[in-house]
Amino acid sequence: MSAGPLPASPRPSSTPADRPAPGFAVCVYCASSDGVAAHHIALAEAVGRGIADRGWTLVSGGGRRSMMGAVGTGARAAGGRTVGIIPRSMVEREWADHDSDELLITESMRERKQLMEDRADAFLALPGGIGTCEELFEVWTAGSLGLHGKPVVLLDPTGHWTGLVDWVAGLVESGFASRAPIDRLRVVGAGAGDAADPVAAALDACARPVT
């Protein structure tokens, strides 16, 4: 069941050689809980605007609250197209972002995640909680196993995920993981190369093909 898509905003007639075509879609995972700090909301809005500015489509969990709502609002404010995918149970709780250009309603969380993965060309995780963590690990693991060839990117300009990233790195040292699957995740933070514009750096990472 789906709300009919609205006409997409006009797109540039040509695309720079180092960027994907305008039909490129990025699935963003992030917090949907109330009470997160304002700078996280601002980050989500900036990511939405950045996706729209490149002529790409945003795929999200279809919620209107917190960072999930902000990324959709930011994309539409910049003329971008948004696809929200949400379970019926959350629609019934009035959590759905009905301003989405396309709102797809699923019967389960599992179906929702699969559809988000199918509709995306790259995955970008922002700060979030256990739900965001679970979504990130699922697409990261699938990529490391060769089940898809799509970029998986973690945007963490404030160190929200530092403890997790350090723990994962320790899995290599303790013999629980090899380096190749760990390196399948592209981490963009506040390092020297990303500090000037971490959002742009993360979107560049989304656009860079997996080799």
mmCIF file of C-alpha atoms in Angstrom:
data_model
loop_
_atom_site.group_PDB
_atom_site.id
_atom_site.type_symbol
_atom_site.label_atom_id
_atom_site.label_comp_id
_atom_site.label_asym_id
_atom_site.label_seq_id
_atom_site.Cartn_x
_atom_site.Cartn_y
_atom_site.Cartn_z
ATOM 1 C CA MET A 1 0.000 0.000 0.000
ATOM 2 C CA SER A 2 1.485 3.327 -0.993
ATOM 3 C CA ALA A 3 0.570 6.959 -1.219
ATOM 4 C CA GLY A 4 0.860 8.064 -4.848
ATOM 5 C CA PRO A 5 4.163 9.828 -5.487
ATOM 6 C CA LEU A 6 4.063 13.537 -6.178
ATOM 7 C CA PRO A 7 5.910 14.953 -9.208
ATOM 8 C CA ALA A 8 9.620 15.176 -8.524
ATOM 9 C CA SER A 9 11.367 18.522 -8.566
ATOM 10 C CA PRO A 10 13.273 19.377 -11.757
ATOM 11 C CA ARG A 11 16.797 17.996 -11.883
ATOM 12 C CA PRO A 12 19.913 19.209 -13.681
ATOM 13 C CA SER A 13 20.219 17.860 -17.216
ATOM 14 C CA SER A 14 23.806 16.745 -16.689
ATOM 15 C CA THR A 15 25.763 15.200 -13.839
ATOM 16 C CA PRO A 16 29.461 15.746 -13.000
ATOM 17 C CA ALA A 17 31.527 12.717 -13.914
ATOM 18 C CA ASP A 18 32.501 12.087 -10.283
ATOM 19 C CA ARG A 19 28.921 11.883 -9.046
ATOM 20 C CA PRO A 20 26.142 9.336 -9.615
ATOM 21 C CA ALA A 21 23.158 10.149 -11.817
ATOM 22 C CA PRO A 22 20.253 12.091 -10.251
ATOM 23 C CA GLY A 23 18.281 8.873 -9.690
ATOM 24 C CA PHE A 24 20.813 7.875 -7.000
ATOM 25 C CA ALA A 25 19.128 7.199 -3.636
ATOM 26 C CA VAL A 26 20.654 7.309 -0.160
ATOM 27 C CA CYS A 27 19.046 5.475 2.752
ATOM 28 C CA VAL A 28 19.610 7.393 5.988
ATOM 29 C CA TYR A 29 19.454 5.670 9.375
ATOM 30 C CA CYS A 30 19.136 7.935 12.424
ATOM 31 C CA ALA A 31 17.322 8.563 15.691
ATOM 32 C CA SER A 32 13.546 8.865 15.839
ATOM 33 C CA SER A 33 13.398 9.406 19.595
ATOM 34 C CA ASP A 34 12.414 12.728 21.105
ATOM 35 C CA GLY A 35 14.859 14.516 23.356
ATOM 36 C CA VAL A 36 18.043 14.303 21.297
ATOM 37 C CA ALA A 37 20.300 17.369 21.311
ATOM 38 C CA ALA A 38 19.586 20.201 18.896
ATOM 39 C CA HIS A 39 22.902 19.781 17.100
ATOM 40 C CA HIS A 40 21.878 16.252 16.080
ATOM 41 C CA ILE A 41 18.633 17.599 14.603
ATOM 42 C CA ALA A 42 20.646 20.224 12.721
ATOM 43 C CA LEU A 43 22.978 17.526 11.397
ATOM 44 C CA ALA A 44 20.034 15.516 10.058
ATOM 45 C CA GLU A 45 18.585 18.601 8.360
ATOM 46 C CA ALA A 46 21.957 19.329 6.769
ATOM 47 C CA VAL A 47 22.218 15.771 5.463
ATOM 48 C CA GLY A 48 18.749 16.055 3.930
ATOM 49 C CA ARG A 49 19.672 19.326 2.238
ATOM 50 C CA GLY A 50 22.951 17.864 1.014
ATOM 51 C CA ILE A 51 21.183 14.889 -0.556
ATOM 52 C CA ALA A 52 18.720 17.200 -2.292
ATOM 53 C CA ASP A 53 21.427 19.588 -3.466
ATOM 54 C CA ARG A 54 23.042 16.699 -5.351
ATOM 55 C CA GLY A 55 19.773 15.809 -7.024
ATOM 56 C CA TRP A 56 19.523 12.534 -5.144
ATOM 57 C CA THR A 57 16.560 10.853 -3.465
ATOM 58 C CA LEU A 58 16.295 10.360 0.290
ATOM 59 C CA VAL A 59 15.077 6.990 1.554
ATOM 60 C CA SER A 60 14.186 6.968 5.241
ATOM 61 C CA GLY A 61 12.174 5.125 7.844
ATOM 62 C CA GLY A 62 9.192 7.351 7.115
ATOM 63 C CA GLY A 63 8.878 8.905 10.572
ATOM 64 C CA ARG A 64 8.154 12.562 11.288
ATOM 65 C CA ARG A 65 9.832 12.804 14.692
ATOM 66 C CA SER A 66 13.315 13.770 15.822
ATOM 67 C CA MET A 67 16.223 13.309 13.405
ATOM 68 C CA MET A 68 14.214 11.098 11.071
ATOM 69 C CA GLY A 69 11.690 13.860 10.557
ATOM 70 C CA ALA A 70 14.422 16.485 10.243
ATOM 71 C CA VAL A 71 16.275 14.722 7.452
ATOM 72 C CA GLY A 72 13.087 14.544 5.389
ATOM 73 C CA THR A 73 12.187 18.148 6.116
ATOM 74 C CA GLY A 74 15.676 19.278 5.145
ATOM 75 C CA ALA A 75 15.578 17.371 1.868
ATOM 76 C CA ARG A 76 12.170 18.715 0.838
ATOM 77 C CA ALA A 77 13.099 22.275 1.832
ATOM 78 C CA ALA A 78 15.946 22.052 -0.685
ATOM 79 C CA GLY A 79 13.691 20.657 -3.411
ATOM 80 C CA GLY A 80 14.584 17.007 -2.910
ATOM 81 C CA ARG A 81 12.468 13.902 -3.296
ATOM 82 C CA THR A 82 11.786 11.795 -0.201
ATOM 83 C CA VAL A 83 10.678 8.182 0.099
ATOM 84 C CA GLY A 84 9.459 7.108 3.526
ATOM 85 C CA ILE A 85 9.017 3.441 4.435
ATOM 86 C CA ILE A 86 7.188 2.695 7.667
ATOM 87 C CA PRO A 87 5.305 -0.198 9.309
ATOM 88 C CA ARG A 88 1.537 0.096 9.584
ATOM 89 C CA SER A 89 1.768 -0.104 13.390
ATOM 90 C CA MET A 90 3.752 3.155 13.433
ATOM 91 C CA VAL A 91 1.299 4.841 11.067
ATOM 92 C CA GLU A 92 -1.490 3.928 13.472
ATOM 93 C CA ARG A 93 0.486 5.657 16.249
ATOM 94 C CA GLU A 94 0.563 8.798 14.080
ATOM 95 C CA TRP A 95 4.334 8.682 13.639
ATOM 96 C CA ALA A 96 4.342 8.772 9.829
ATOM 97 C CA ASP A 97 5.815 11.580 7.741
ATOM 98 C CA HIS A 98 2.831 12.163 5.467
ATOM 99 C CA ASP A 99 4.713 14.938 3.668
ATOM 100 C CA SER A 100 6.924 12.302 2.022
ATOM 101 C CA ASP A 101 6.712 12.333 -1.765
ATOM 102 C CA GLU A 102 6.226 8.589 -1.563
ATOM 103 C CA LEU A 103 5.106 6.884 1.644
ATOM 104 C CA LEU A 104 5.275 3.096 1.573
ATOM 105 C CA ILE A 105 3.483 1.221 4.358
ATOM 106 C CA THR A 106 4.669 -2.265 5.287
ATOM 107 C CA GLU A 107 3.181 -4.940 7.502
ATOM 108 C CA SER A 108 6.346 -5.575 9.528
ATOM 109 C CA MET A 109 9.682 -4.100 10.570
ATOM 110 C CA ARG A 110 11.494 -6.826 8.646
ATOM 111 C CA GLU A 111 9.651 -5.945 5.435
ATOM 112 C CA ARG A 112 10.366 -2.272 6.064
ATOM 113 C CA LYS A 113 14.121 -2.838 6.365
ATOM 114 C CA GLN A 114 14.240 -4.980 3.230
ATOM 115 C CA LEU A 115 12.366 -2.389 1.199
ATOM 116 C CA MET A 116 14.649 0.391 2.455
ATOM 117 C CA GLU A 117 17.653 -1.670 1.388
ATOM 118 C CA ASP A 118 16.138 -2.445 -2.013
ATOM 119 C CA ARG A 119 15.323 1.207 -2.762
ATOM 120 C CA ALA A 120 18.774 2.555 -1.820
ATOM 121 C CA ASP A 121 22.071 2.823 -3.695
ATOM 122 C CA ALA A 122 24.030 3.715 -0.545
ATOM 123 C CA PHE A 123 23.494 3.669 3.228
ATOM 124 C CA LEU A 124 24.350 6.502 5.612
ATOM 125 C CA ALA A 125 24.050 6.163 9.395
ATOM 126 C CA LEU A 126 23.885 9.235 11.643
ATOM 127 C CA PRO A 127 23.847 9.319 15.448
ATOM 128 C CA GLY A 128 21.096 7.142 16.864
ATOM 129 C CA GLY A 129 20.190 4.458 19.361
ATOM 130 C CA ILE A 130 19.871 0.677 19.280
ATOM 131 C CA GLY A 131 17.543 0.731 16.264
ATOM 132 C CA THR A 132 20.024 2.740 14.209
ATOM 133 C CA CYS A 133 22.822 0.481 15.422
ATOM 134 C CA GLU A 134 20.911 -2.649 14.403
ATOM 135 C CA GLU A 135 20.147 -1.269 10.928
ATOM 136 C CA LEU A 136 23.752 -0.226 10.423
ATOM 137 C CA PHE A 137 25.148 -3.602 11.446
ATOM 138 C CA GLU A 138 22.725 -5.477 9.188
ATOM 139 C CA VAL A 139 23.645 -3.626 5.965
ATOM 140 C CA TRP A 140 27.332 -3.514 6.964
ATOM 141 C CA THR A 141 27.424 -7.266 7.550
ATOM 142 C CA ALA A 142 25.542 -7.957 4.311
ATOM 143 C CA GLY A 143 28.031 -5.833 2.413
ATOM 144 C CA SER A 144 31.016 -7.544 3.997
ATOM 145 C CA LEU A 145 29.551 -10.920 2.980
ATOM 146 C CA GLY A 146 29.158 -9.783 -0.621
ATOM 147 C CA LEU A 147 25.344 -9.781 -0.504
ATOM 148 C CA HIS A 148 25.315 -6.237 -1.896
ATOM 149 C CA GLY A 149 27.897 -3.891 -3.368
ATOM 150 C CA LYS A 150 26.550 -0.631 -1.981
ATOM 151 C CA PRO A 151 28.570 1.866 0.110
ATOM 152 C CA VAL A 152 27.925 1.866 3.868
ATOM 153 C CA VAL A 153 28.909 5.124 5.591
ATOM 154 C CA LEU A 154 28.894 6.261 9.227
ATOM 155 C CA LEU A 155 28.747 10.029 9.791
ATOM 156 C CA ASP A 156 29.936 10.878 13.302
ATOM 157 C CA PRO A 157 31.220 14.462 13.575
ATOM 158 C CA THR A 158 30.745 14.671 17.364
ATOM 159 C CA GLY A 159 32.066 11.280 18.489
ATOM 160 C CA HIS A 160 28.683 9.697 19.226
ATOM 161 C CA TRP A 161 29.863 6.356 17.822
ATOM 162 C CA THR A 162 33.503 6.509 18.955
ATOM 163 C CA GLY A 163 33.112 3.794 21.593
ATOM 164 C CA LEU A 164 31.437 1.462 19.114
ATOM 165 C CA VAL A 165 34.058 2.086 16.412
ATOM 166 C CA ASP A 166 36.848 1.444 18.927
ATOM 167 C CA TRP A 167 35.183 -1.775 20.106
ATOM 168 C CA VAL A 168 34.837 -3.004 16.516
ATOM 169 C CA ALA A 169 38.513 -2.228 15.858
ATOM 170 C CA GLY A 170 39.341 -4.338 18.899
ATOM 171 C CA LEU A 171 37.642 -7.330 17.296
ATOM 172 C CA VAL A 172 40.496 -7.458 14.798
ATOM 173 C CA GLU A 173 43.123 -7.328 17.524
ATOM 174 C CA SER A 174 41.412 -10.124 19.455
ATOM 175 C CA GLY A 175 40.966 -12.330 16.392
ATOM 176 C CA PHE A 176 37.174 -12.155 16.185
ATOM 177 C CA ALA A 177 37.178 -10.349 12.830
ATOM 178 C CA SER A 178 39.508 -9.728 9.927
ATOM 179 C CA ARG A 179 40.407 -6.276 8.688
ATOM 180 C CA ALA A 180 38.595 -6.449 5.318
ATOM 181 C CA PRO A 181 34.996 -6.576 6.635
ATOM 182 C CA ILE A 182 35.758 -3.920 9.237
ATOM 183 C CA ASP A 183 37.103 -1.613 6.525
ATOM 184 C CA ARG A 184 33.885 -2.120 4.529
ATOM 185 C CA LEU A 185 32.390 0.611 6.748
ATOM 186 C CA ARG A 186 33.428 4.126 5.740
ATOM 187 C CA VAL A 187 33.640 6.283 8.868
ATOM 188 C CA VAL A 188 33.463 10.055 8.446
ATOM 189 C CA GLY A 189 34.106 12.102 11.570
ATOM 190 C CA ALA A 190 35.789 15.282 12.704
ATOM 191 C CA GLY A 191 39.272 14.294 11.562
ATOM 192 C CA ALA A 192 41.533 16.613 9.626
ATOM 193 C CA GLY A 193 40.163 15.519 6.263
ATOM 194 C CA ASP A 194 36.476 15.775 7.218
ATOM 195 C CA ALA A 195 36.272 18.650 9.706
ATOM 196 C CA ALA A 196 35.625 21.427 7.183
ATOM 197 C CA ASP A 197 32.390 19.858 5.901
ATOM 198 C CA PRO A 198 31.688 16.395 7.333
ATOM 199 C CA VAL A 199 28.278 16.191 5.640
ATOM 200 C CA ALA A 200 29.825 16.740 2.209
ATOM 201 C CA ALA A 201 32.569 14.237 3.033
ATOM 202 C CA ALA A 202 29.976 11.623 4.044
ATOM 203 C CA LEU A 203 27.945 12.136 0.871
ATOM 204 C CA ASP A 204 31.117 11.906 -1.205
ATOM 205 C CA ALA A 205 31.756 8.569 0.527
ATOM 206 C CA CYS A 206 28.238 7.446 -0.385
ATOM 207 C CA ALA A 207 28.946 8.257 -4.025
ATOM 208 C CA ARG A 208 32.289 6.442 -4.193
ATOM 209 C CA PRO A 209 31.836 2.926 -5.621
ATOM 210 C CA VAL A 210 32.832 -0.105 -3.582
ATOM 211 C CA THR A 211 35.947 -1.731 -5.019
#
